[in-house]
PDB file of C-alpha atoms in Angstrom:
ATOM      1  CA  MET I  16      65.124 -86.993 -54.775  1.00 30.00           C
ATOM      2  CA  ALA I  17      66.904 -90.514 -55.803  1.00 32.00           C
ATOM      3  CA  GLY I  18      64.320 -93.266 -55.719  1.00 34.00           C
ATOM      4  CA  HIS I  19      62.599 -93.495 -52.663  1.00 38.00           C
ATOM      5  CA  SER I  20      65.135 -91.852 -50.911  1.00 40.00           C
ATOM      6  CA  LYS I  21      62.814 -90.261 -47.857  1.00 44.00           C
ATOM      7  CA  TRP I  22      59.363 -92.132 -48.660  1.00 44.00           C
ATOM      8  CA  HIS I  23      57.915 -95.532 -48.112  1.00 45.00           C
ATOM      9  CA  ASN I  24      58.748 -97.815 -51.155  1.00 49.00           C
ATOM     10  CA  ILE I  25      55.944 -98.447 -53.333  1.00 40.00           C
ATOM     11  CA  LYS I  26      54.670-102.153 -52.719  1.00 46.00           C
ATOM     12  CA  ARG I  27      55.512-104.144 -55.453  1.00 46.00           C
ATOM     13  CA  ARG I  28      54.475-107.411 -54.224  1.00 44.00           C
ATOM     14  CA  LYS I  29      52.067-109.564 -55.809  1.00 41.00           C
ATOM     15  CA  GLU I  30      48.960-110.683 -53.308  1.00 43.00           C
ATOM     16  CA  SER I  31      45.357-111.869 -53.334  1.00 45.00           C
ATOM     17  CA  GLN I  32      43.154-108.373 -53.334  1.00 52.00           C
ATOM     18  CA  ASP I  33      40.408-109.877 -51.509  1.00 55.00           C
ATOM     19  CA  ALA I  34      42.554-111.091 -48.861  1.00 61.00           C
ATOM     20  CA  LYS I  35      44.303-107.950 -48.560  1.00 69.00           C
ATOM     21  CA  ARG I  36      41.560-106.152 -47.957  1.00 70.00           C
ATOM     22  CA  ALA I  37      39.980-108.076 -45.521  1.00 76.00           C
ATOM     23  CA  LYS I  38      43.209-107.696 -43.561  1.00 81.00           C
ATOM     24  CA  ILE I  39      43.157-103.821 -43.993  1.00 83.00           C
ATOM     25  CA  PHE I  40      39.390-104.066 -42.788  1.00 85.00           C
ATOM     26  CA  THR I  41      40.125-105.809 -39.635  1.00 86.00           C
ATOM     27  CA  LYS I  42      43.053-103.986 -38.808  1.00 89.00           C
ATOM     28  CA  LEU I  43      40.972-100.558 -38.919  1.00 89.00           C
ATOM     29  CA  SER I  44      38.243-101.748 -37.613  1.00 89.00           C
ATOM     30  CA  LYS I  45      40.371-102.527 -34.676  1.00 90.00           C
ATOM     31  CA  GLU I  46      41.650 -99.234 -34.385  1.00 90.00           C
ATOM     32  CA  ILE I  47      38.273 -97.564 -34.702  1.00 92.00           C
ATOM     33  CA  PHE I  48      37.277 -99.697 -31.681  1.00 90.00           C
ATOM     34  CA  ALA I  49      39.743 -98.570 -29.880  1.00 90.00           C
ATOM     35  CA  ALA I  50      39.848 -94.988 -30.905  1.00 90.00           C
ATOM     36  CA  VAL I  51      35.997 -94.597 -29.518  1.00 91.00           C
ATOM     37  CA  ARG I  52      36.743 -96.625 -26.035  1.00 87.00           C
ATOM     38  CA  GLU I  53      39.871 -94.376 -25.623  1.00 87.00           C
ATOM     39  CA  GLY I  54      38.269 -91.097 -26.685  1.00 89.00           C
ATOM     40  CA  GLY I  55      34.342 -91.563 -27.309  1.00 90.00           C
ATOM     41  CA  THR I  56      32.323 -91.661 -30.708  1.00 91.00           C
ATOM     42  CA  ASP I  57      32.684 -87.471 -31.730  1.00 92.00           C
ATOM     43  CA  PRO I  58      35.576 -87.436 -34.160  1.00 90.00           C
ATOM     44  CA  GLN I  59      35.704 -83.535 -33.762  1.00 88.00           C
ATOM     45  CA  THR I  60      37.001 -84.116 -29.940  1.00 90.00           C
ATOM     46  CA  ASN I  61      38.912 -87.463 -30.727  1.00 90.00           C
ATOM     47  CA  LEU I  62      41.677 -87.256 -32.918  1.00 87.00           C
ATOM     48  CA  ARG I  63      42.852 -90.786 -33.121  1.00 88.00           C
ATOM     49  CA  LEU I  64      39.427 -91.553 -33.812  1.00 90.00           C
ATOM     50  CA  ARG I  65      39.757 -88.860 -36.836  1.00 90.00           C
ATOM     51  CA  MET I  66      42.590 -90.246 -38.010  1.00 87.00           C
ATOM     52  CA  ALA I  67      41.150 -93.832 -38.161  1.00 90.00           C
ATOM     53  CA  LEU I  68      37.998 -92.916 -40.013  1.00 90.00           C
ATOM     54  CA  THR I  69      40.401 -91.023 -42.786  1.00 86.00           C
ATOM     55  CA  LYS I  70      42.099 -94.164 -43.102  1.00 85.00           C
ATOM     56  CA  ALA I  71      39.206 -96.392 -43.449  1.00 87.00           C
ATOM     57  CA  ARG I  72      37.685 -93.873 -45.946  1.00 84.00           C
ATOM     58  CA  ALA I  73      40.467 -93.835 -47.939  1.00 80.00           C
ATOM     59  CA  GLU I  74      40.830 -97.696 -47.809  1.00 82.00           C
ATOM     60  CA  ASN I  75      36.554 -97.420 -49.212  1.00 83.00           C
ATOM     61  CA  ILE I  76      35.517 -99.307 -46.161  1.00 86.00           C
ATOM     62  CA  PRO I  77      31.898 -98.909 -46.197  1.00 87.00           C
ATOM     63  CA  ASN I  78      30.156 -96.472 -43.717  1.00 89.00           C
ATOM     64  CA  ASP I  79      27.707 -99.116 -42.498  1.00 90.00           C
ATOM     65  CA  ASN I  80      31.038-101.105 -41.336  1.00 87.00           C
ATOM     66  CA  ILE I  81      32.264 -98.297 -39.818  1.00 89.00           C
ATOM     67  CA  GLU I  82      29.411 -97.337 -37.885  1.00 91.00           C
ATOM     68  CA  ARG I  83      28.523-100.663 -36.633  1.00 89.00           C
ATOM     69  CA  THR I  84      32.113-100.664 -35.154  1.00 89.00           C
ATOM     70  CA  ILE I  85      31.859 -97.281 -33.658  1.00 90.00           C
ATOM     71  CA  LYS I  86      28.211 -98.040 -31.783  1.00 88.00           C
ATOM     72  CA  LYS I  87      29.607-101.841 -30.773  1.00 84.00           C
ATOM     73  CA  ALA I  88      32.731-100.030 -29.245  1.00 85.00           C
ATOM     74  CA  ALA I  89      30.666 -97.210 -27.387  1.00 85.00           C
ATOM     75  CA  GLY I  90      28.093 -99.845 -26.222  1.00 82.00           C
ATOM     76  CA  ASP I  91      30.741-102.731 -25.243  1.00 66.00           C
ATOM     77  CA  THR I  92      31.492-101.577 -21.439  1.00 59.00           C
ATOM     78  CA  GLY I  93      33.221-105.153 -20.413  1.00 65.00           C
ATOM     79  CA  GLY I  94      34.268-106.628 -23.474  1.00 68.00           C
ATOM     80  CA  VAL I  95      37.783-107.088 -25.653  1.00 74.00           C
ATOM     81  CA  GLN I  96      40.411-104.698 -24.473  1.00 81.00           C
ATOM     82  CA  TYR I  97      42.875-103.618 -26.785  1.00 85.00           C
ATOM     83  CA  GLU I  98      46.562-102.738 -25.798  1.00 87.00           C
ATOM     84  CA  GLU I  99      49.240-100.889 -28.202  1.00 89.00           C
ATOM     85  CA  ILE I 100      52.773-102.331 -28.231  1.00 93.00           C
ATOM     86  CA  THR I 101      55.745-101.213 -30.074  1.00 96.00           C
ATOM     87  CA  TYR I 102      58.168-104.048 -31.147  1.00 97.00           C
ATOM     88  CA  GLU I 103      61.707-103.013 -32.613  1.00 97.00           C
ATOM     89  CA  GLY I 104      64.311-104.889 -34.218  1.00 97.00           C
ATOM     90  CA  TYR I 105      66.189-105.498 -37.447  1.00 97.00           C
ATOM     91  CA  GLY I 106      65.666-107.430 -40.403  1.00 97.00           C
ATOM     92  CA  PRO I 107      68.201-109.868 -41.968  1.00 96.00           C
ATOM     93  CA  GLY I 108      71.274-107.633 -43.660  1.00 95.00           C
ATOM     94  CA  GLY I 109      70.632-105.028 -40.734  1.00 96.00           C
ATOM     95  CA  ALA I 110      67.327-103.409 -41.875  1.00 96.00           C
ATOM     96  CA  ALA I 111      65.635-101.575 -39.346  1.00 96.00           C
ATOM     97  CA  VAL I 112      62.125-102.776 -38.459  1.00 97.00           C
ATOM     98  CA  PHE I 113      59.631-100.969 -36.306  1.00 97.00           C
ATOM     99  CA  VAL I 114      56.015-102.419 -35.787  1.00 96.00           C
ATOM    100  CA  GLN I 115      52.957-101.079 -34.168  1.00 93.00           C
ATOM    101  CA  ALA I 116      50.548-103.935 -32.452  1.00 93.00           C
ATOM    102  CA  LEU I 117      47.089-103.461 -31.378  1.00 91.00           C
ATOM    103  CA  THR I 118      46.561-106.818 -29.416  1.00 91.00           C
ATOM    104  CA  ASP I 119      43.998-108.104 -26.741  1.00 89.00           C
ATOM    105  CA  ASN I 120      46.696-110.580 -25.947  1.00 92.00           C
ATOM    106  CA  LYS I 121      50.244-109.408 -25.879  1.00 93.00           C
ATOM    107  CA  ASN I 122      51.684-112.852 -24.785  1.00 96.00           C
ATOM    108  CA  ARG I 123      50.528-114.211 -28.149  1.00 95.00           C
ATOM    109  CA  SER I 124      51.591-111.083 -30.253  1.00 95.00           C
ATOM    110  CA  ALA I 125      54.871-111.337 -28.815  1.00 96.00           C
ATOM    111  CA  ALA I 126      55.752-114.791 -29.474  1.00 97.00           C
ATOM    112  CA  ASP I 127      54.030-114.297 -33.201  1.00 97.00           C
ATOM    113  CA  ILE I 128      56.204-111.227 -34.020  1.00 97.00           C
ATOM    114  CA  ARG I 129      59.701-112.925 -32.338  1.00 97.00           C
ATOM    115  CA  HIS I 130      58.714-115.675 -34.355  1.00 97.00           C
ATOM    116  CA  ALA I 131      58.447-113.907 -37.741  1.00 97.00           C
ATOM    117  CA  PHE I 132      61.514-112.326 -36.791  1.00 98.00           C
ATOM    118  CA  THR I 133      63.792-115.434 -36.339  1.00 97.00           C
ATOM    119  CA  LYS I 134      61.966-117.231 -39.121  1.00 97.00           C
ATOM    120  CA  HIS I 135      63.031-114.760 -41.811  1.00 97.00           C
ATOM    121  CA  GLY I 136      66.473-114.253 -40.427  1.00 96.00           C
ATOM    122  CA  GLY I 137      65.863-111.239 -38.242  1.00 97.00           C
ATOM    123  CA  ASN I 138      65.963-110.293 -34.349  1.00 96.00           C
ATOM    124  CA  LEU I 139      63.661-108.847 -32.285  1.00 96.00           C
ATOM    125  CA  GLY I 140      65.646-106.449 -30.057  1.00 95.00           C
ATOM    126  CA  GLU I 141      64.774-104.079 -27.236  1.00 93.00           C
ATOM    127  CA  ASP I 142      62.659-101.083 -26.673  1.00 93.00           C
ATOM    128  CA  GLY I 143      64.733 -97.989 -28.488  1.00 95.00           C
ATOM    129  CA  CYS I 144      66.876-100.210 -30.583  1.00 96.00           C
ATOM    130  CA  VAL I 145      65.695 -98.622 -33.980  1.00 96.00           C
ATOM    131  CA  SER I 146      63.128 -96.178 -33.225  1.00 96.00           C
ATOM    132  CA  PHE I 147      65.677 -93.435 -33.461  1.00 96.00           C
ATOM    133  CA  LEU I 148      66.050 -94.129 -37.342  1.00 96.00           C
ATOM    134  CA  PHE I 149      62.574 -93.094 -37.714  1.00 95.00           C
ATOM    135  CA  ASP I 150      61.211 -89.569 -37.563  1.00 94.00           C
ATOM    136  CA  LYS I 151      57.012 -89.309 -36.821  1.00 94.00           C
ATOM    137  CA  LYS I 152      55.487 -87.115 -39.686  1.00 94.00           C
ATOM    138  CA  GLY I 153      52.410 -86.567 -40.734  1.00 92.00           C
ATOM    139  CA  GLN I 154      52.281 -87.950 -44.848  1.00 92.00           C
ATOM    140  CA  LEU I 155      50.067 -86.755 -47.805  1.00 93.00           C
ATOM    141  CA  LEU I 156      49.878 -88.146 -50.675  1.00 92.00           C
ATOM    142  CA  ILE I 157      48.326 -86.731 -53.997  1.00 93.00           C
ATOM    143  CA  SER I 158      48.061 -88.630 -57.338  1.00 91.00           C
ATOM    144  CA  LYS I 159      49.595 -86.551 -60.234  1.00 91.00           C
ATOM    145  CA  THR I 160      47.019 -85.837 -62.453  1.00 90.00           C
ATOM    146  CA  SER I 161      47.085 -83.395 -65.698  1.00 89.00           C
ATOM    147  CA  ASP I 162      45.052 -80.559 -63.822  1.00 91.00           C
ATOM    148  CA  ILE I 163      47.064 -79.830 -61.141  1.00 93.00           C
ATOM    149  CA  ASP I 164      49.509 -77.344 -61.358  1.00 93.00           C
ATOM    150  CA  GLU I 165      52.974 -78.544 -59.155  1.00 92.00           C
ATOM    151  CA  GLU I 166      53.578 -75.029 -58.215  1.00 93.00           C
ATOM    152  CA  GLU I 167      50.459 -74.341 -57.015  1.00 95.00           C
ATOM    153  CA  LEU I 168      50.101 -77.100 -55.047  1.00 96.00           C
ATOM    154  CA  MET I 169      53.482 -76.826 -53.328  1.00 94.00           C
ATOM    155  CA  LEU I 170      53.048 -73.153 -52.799  1.00 95.00           C
ATOM    156  CA  ALA I 171      49.519 -74.070 -51.043  1.00 96.00           C
ATOM    157  CA  ALA I 172      50.930 -76.902 -48.781  1.00 96.00           C
ATOM    158  CA  ILE I 173      53.863 -74.833 -47.240  1.00 96.00           C
ATOM    159  CA  GLU I 174      51.755 -71.751 -46.830  1.00 96.00           C
ATOM    160  CA  ALA I 175      49.500 -74.157 -44.807  1.00 96.00           C
ATOM    161  CA  GLY I 176      52.206 -75.302 -42.594  1.00 96.00           C
ATOM    162  CA  ALA I 177      53.657 -78.501 -44.450  1.00 96.00           C
ATOM    163  CA  ASP I 178      57.552 -79.154 -43.883  1.00 95.00           C
ATOM    164  CA  GLU I 179      58.214 -80.233 -47.485  1.00 92.00           C
ATOM    165  CA  CYS I 180      56.411 -80.867 -50.391  1.00 92.00           C
ATOM    166  CA  GLU I 181      58.172 -82.615 -53.230  1.00 90.00           C
ATOM    167  CA  ALA I 182      57.110 -84.709 -56.743  1.00 89.00           C
ATOM    168  CA  GLU I 183      58.331 -88.246 -57.256  1.00 83.00           C
ATOM    169  CA  ASP I 184      57.192 -91.152 -59.522  1.00 78.00           C
ATOM    170  CA  ASP I 185      53.305 -90.932 -59.786  1.00 85.00           C
ATOM    171  CA  TYR I 186      52.500 -88.687 -56.628  1.00 89.00           C
ATOM    172  CA  PHE I 187      53.195 -85.518 -54.829  1.00 93.00           C
ATOM    173  CA  TYR I 188      54.345 -85.776 -51.508  1.00 92.00           C
ATOM    174  CA  ILE I 189      53.663 -83.651 -48.615  1.00 95.00           C
ATOM    175  CA  LEU I 190      55.351 -84.360 -45.184  1.00 95.00           C
ATOM    176  CA  THR I 191      54.129 -82.285 -41.848  1.00 96.00           C
ATOM    177  CA  ALA I 192      55.067 -81.977 -38.639  1.00 95.00           C
ATOM    178  CA  PRO I 193      52.462 -84.200 -36.846  1.00 92.00           C
ATOM    179  CA  GLU I 194      50.529 -81.853 -34.638  1.00 92.00           C
ATOM    180  CA  GLU I 195      50.393 -79.693 -38.491  1.00 94.00           C
ATOM    181  CA  PHE I 196      48.883 -82.631 -40.495  1.00 93.00           C
ATOM    182  CA  GLU I 197      45.266 -82.019 -39.396  1.00 90.00           C
ATOM    183  CA  HIS I 198      45.757 -78.363 -40.118  1.00 93.00           C
ATOM    184  CA  VAL I 199      47.462 -78.870 -43.521  1.00 95.00           C
ATOM    185  CA  LYS I 200      45.207 -81.722 -44.521  1.00 93.00           C
ATOM    186  CA  LYS I 201      41.946 -79.482 -44.124  1.00 92.00           C
ATOM    187  CA  ALA I 202      43.450 -76.887 -45.885  1.00 95.00           C
ATOM    188  CA  LEU I 203      44.029 -78.884 -49.464  1.00 96.00           C
ATOM    189  CA  GLU I 204      41.527 -81.445 -49.080  1.00 92.00           C
ATOM    190  CA  ASN I 205      38.713 -79.280 -50.597  1.00 92.00           C
ATOM    191  CA  ASP I 206      41.178 -78.732 -53.587  1.00 94.00           C
ATOM    192  CA  TYR I 207      42.963 -81.954 -53.631  1.00 94.00           C
ATOM    193  CA  HIS I 208      42.202 -85.489 -53.439  1.00 90.00           C
ATOM    194  CA  PHE I 209      44.121 -87.724 -51.082  1.00 89.00           C
ATOM    195  CA  SER I 210      45.432 -91.020 -52.251  1.00 85.00           C
ATOM    196  CA  LYS I 211      46.827 -91.587 -48.522  1.00 85.00           C
ATOM    197  CA  ALA I 212      46.531 -89.026 -45.613  1.00 87.00           C
ATOM    198  CA  GLU I 213      48.098 -90.729 -42.216  1.00 87.00           C
ATOM    199  CA  VAL I 214      50.970 -90.265 -39.653  1.00 89.00           C
ATOM    200  CA  THR I 215      53.576 -92.498 -39.927  1.00 91.00           C
ATOM    201  CA  MET I 216      57.171 -92.873 -39.274  1.00 93.00           C
ATOM    202  CA  ILE I 217      59.879 -91.951 -42.171  1.00 92.00           C
ATOM    203  CA  PRO I 218      63.408 -93.681 -41.980  1.00 93.00           C
ATOM    204  CA  GLN I 219      66.112 -91.155 -42.032  1.00 93.00           C
ATOM    205  CA  THR I 220      68.387 -93.485 -44.004  1.00 91.00           C
ATOM    206  CA  ASN I 221      67.693 -96.385 -46.035  1.00 92.00           C
ATOM    207  CA  ALA I 222      69.598-100.173 -45.873  1.00 94.00           C
ATOM    208  CA  GLU I 223      70.227-101.319 -49.647  1.00 93.00           C
ATOM    209  CA  LEU I 224      70.534-105.267 -49.077  1.00 95.00           C
ATOM    210  CA  THR I 225      72.167-108.410 -51.263  1.00 96.00           C
ATOM    211  CA  ASP I 226      69.069-110.292 -53.199  1.00 95.00           C
ATOM    212  CA  GLU I 227      69.679-112.730 -50.429  1.00 95.00           C
ATOM    213  CA  HIS I 228      68.860-110.764 -47.784  1.00 96.00           C
ATOM    214  CA  ALA I 229      66.273-109.004 -49.713  1.00 94.00           C
ATOM    215  CA  GLU I 230      64.266-112.000 -50.433  1.00 94.00           C
ATOM    216  CA  LYS I 231      64.186-112.875 -46.622  1.00 96.00           C
ATOM    217  CA  MET I 232      63.185-109.266 -45.976  1.00 95.00           C
ATOM    218  CA  LEU I 233      60.240-109.371 -47.924  1.00 93.00           C
ATOM    219  CA  LYS I 234      59.020-112.524 -46.821  1.00 94.00           C
ATOM    220  CA  LEU I 235      59.684-110.905 -42.857  1.00 96.00           C
ATOM    221  CA  ILE I 236      57.688-107.960 -43.947  1.00 93.00           C
ATOM    222  CA  ASP I 237      54.539-110.080 -45.520  1.00 91.00           C
ATOM    223  CA  ALA I 238      54.940-112.726 -42.397  1.00 94.00           C
ATOM    224  CA  LEU I 239      54.369-109.419 -40.009  1.00 94.00           C
ATOM    225  CA  GLU I 240      51.512-107.639 -41.993  1.00 91.00           C
ATOM    226  CA  ASP I 241      49.990-110.557 -42.386  1.00 90.00           C
ATOM    227  CA  ASN I 242      49.472-110.753 -38.644  1.00 92.00           C
ATOM    228  CA  ASP I 243      46.014-109.735 -37.162  1.00 89.00           C
ATOM    229  CA  ASP I 244      47.731-107.922 -34.169  1.00 92.00           C
ATOM    230  CA  VAL I 245      49.826-105.739 -36.327  1.00 93.00           C
ATOM    231  CA  GLN I 246      48.560-102.453 -37.593  1.00 91.00           C
ATOM    232  CA  SER I 247      51.801-100.915 -39.067  1.00 90.00           C
ATOM    233  CA  VAL I 248      55.179-102.103 -40.166  1.00 94.00           C
ATOM    234  CA  TYR I 249      57.818 -99.716 -40.915  1.00 94.00           C
ATOM    235  CA  HIS I 250      61.072-100.351 -42.142  1.00 95.00           C
ATOM    236  CA  ASN I 251      64.404 -98.619 -43.969  1.00 94.00           C
ATOM    237  CA  PHE I 252      64.753-101.277 -46.683  1.00 94.00           C
ATOM    238  CA  LYS I 253      65.180-100.003 -49.730  1.00 91.00           C
ATOM    239  CA  ILE I 254      64.558-102.096 -53.207  1.00 89.00           C
ATOM    240  CA  SER I 255      64.728-100.922 -56.661  1.00 86.00           C
ATOM    241  CA  ASP I 256      62.469-102.423 -59.292  1.00 83.00           C
ATOM    242  CA  GLU I 257      65.235-104.444 -60.597  1.00 88.00           C
ATOM    243  CA  GLN I 258      66.193-106.285 -57.764  1.00 90.00           C
ATOM    244  CA  TYR I 259      62.689-106.717 -56.926  1.00 87.00           C
ATOM    245  CA  ASP I 260      62.196-108.512 -60.050  1.00 87.00           C
ATOM    246  CA  ARG I 261      65.255-110.633 -59.303  1.00 90.00           C
ATOM    247  CA  VAL I 262      64.190-111.839 -55.832  1.00 89.00           C
ATOM    248  CA  VAL I 263      60.874-112.406 -56.468  1.00 85.00           C
ATOM    249  CA  ASN I 264      60.490-113.258 -60.039  1.00 82.00           C
ATOM    250  CA  GLY I 265      63.809-115.068 -60.498  1.00 73.00           C
TER     251      GLY I 265
END
């Protein structure tokens, strides 16, 4: 596998860790809140909540914060209502961009997201214009360590129902069908620690951009991820370490 042909590019952008964590906490708290309002407080029967809790714990969000959010959502019968919306479009150079948002004001979100696309050389498109370029998959990332036997891990993952298990850079990447994600995760979680475990969107092909377009694309991704209403940003933009250094560090 060359580069990150099937996987998300590892983020290389340098950003304030405190600010980044605050954003993550806000987004995951909203997801937990919406999951509870939709399906109740029991993660055993509420798959959406179970997956939100998995993400929250992977990001080391304190249990007290999680419990407060669940209690607030369970007790708030007439408060804020979040609506799930997806946006699709093209970044500079034609890279595909798929955005998932969770908002209490869809007009505000649509305006802000359209502005981000326009400002950074992209175009917000119609529903369905790029979603067909992505596959919905369960993804499990496990950091490579000296005590992990690669062949043993891959065999265990495939036997549990994974579609693919490959080693690349510093991680083992395991892909599953969305409906098999929970089963594979449970089969492996007693023996392995996941750096990330989520159902995500994997691009079928990648877009390589000129330096000019790559710089704008990085700014577009940053602008979208910085929006509190945006939960996830998926794209098929592929950038090498060398190109990243050129466009970011000059």
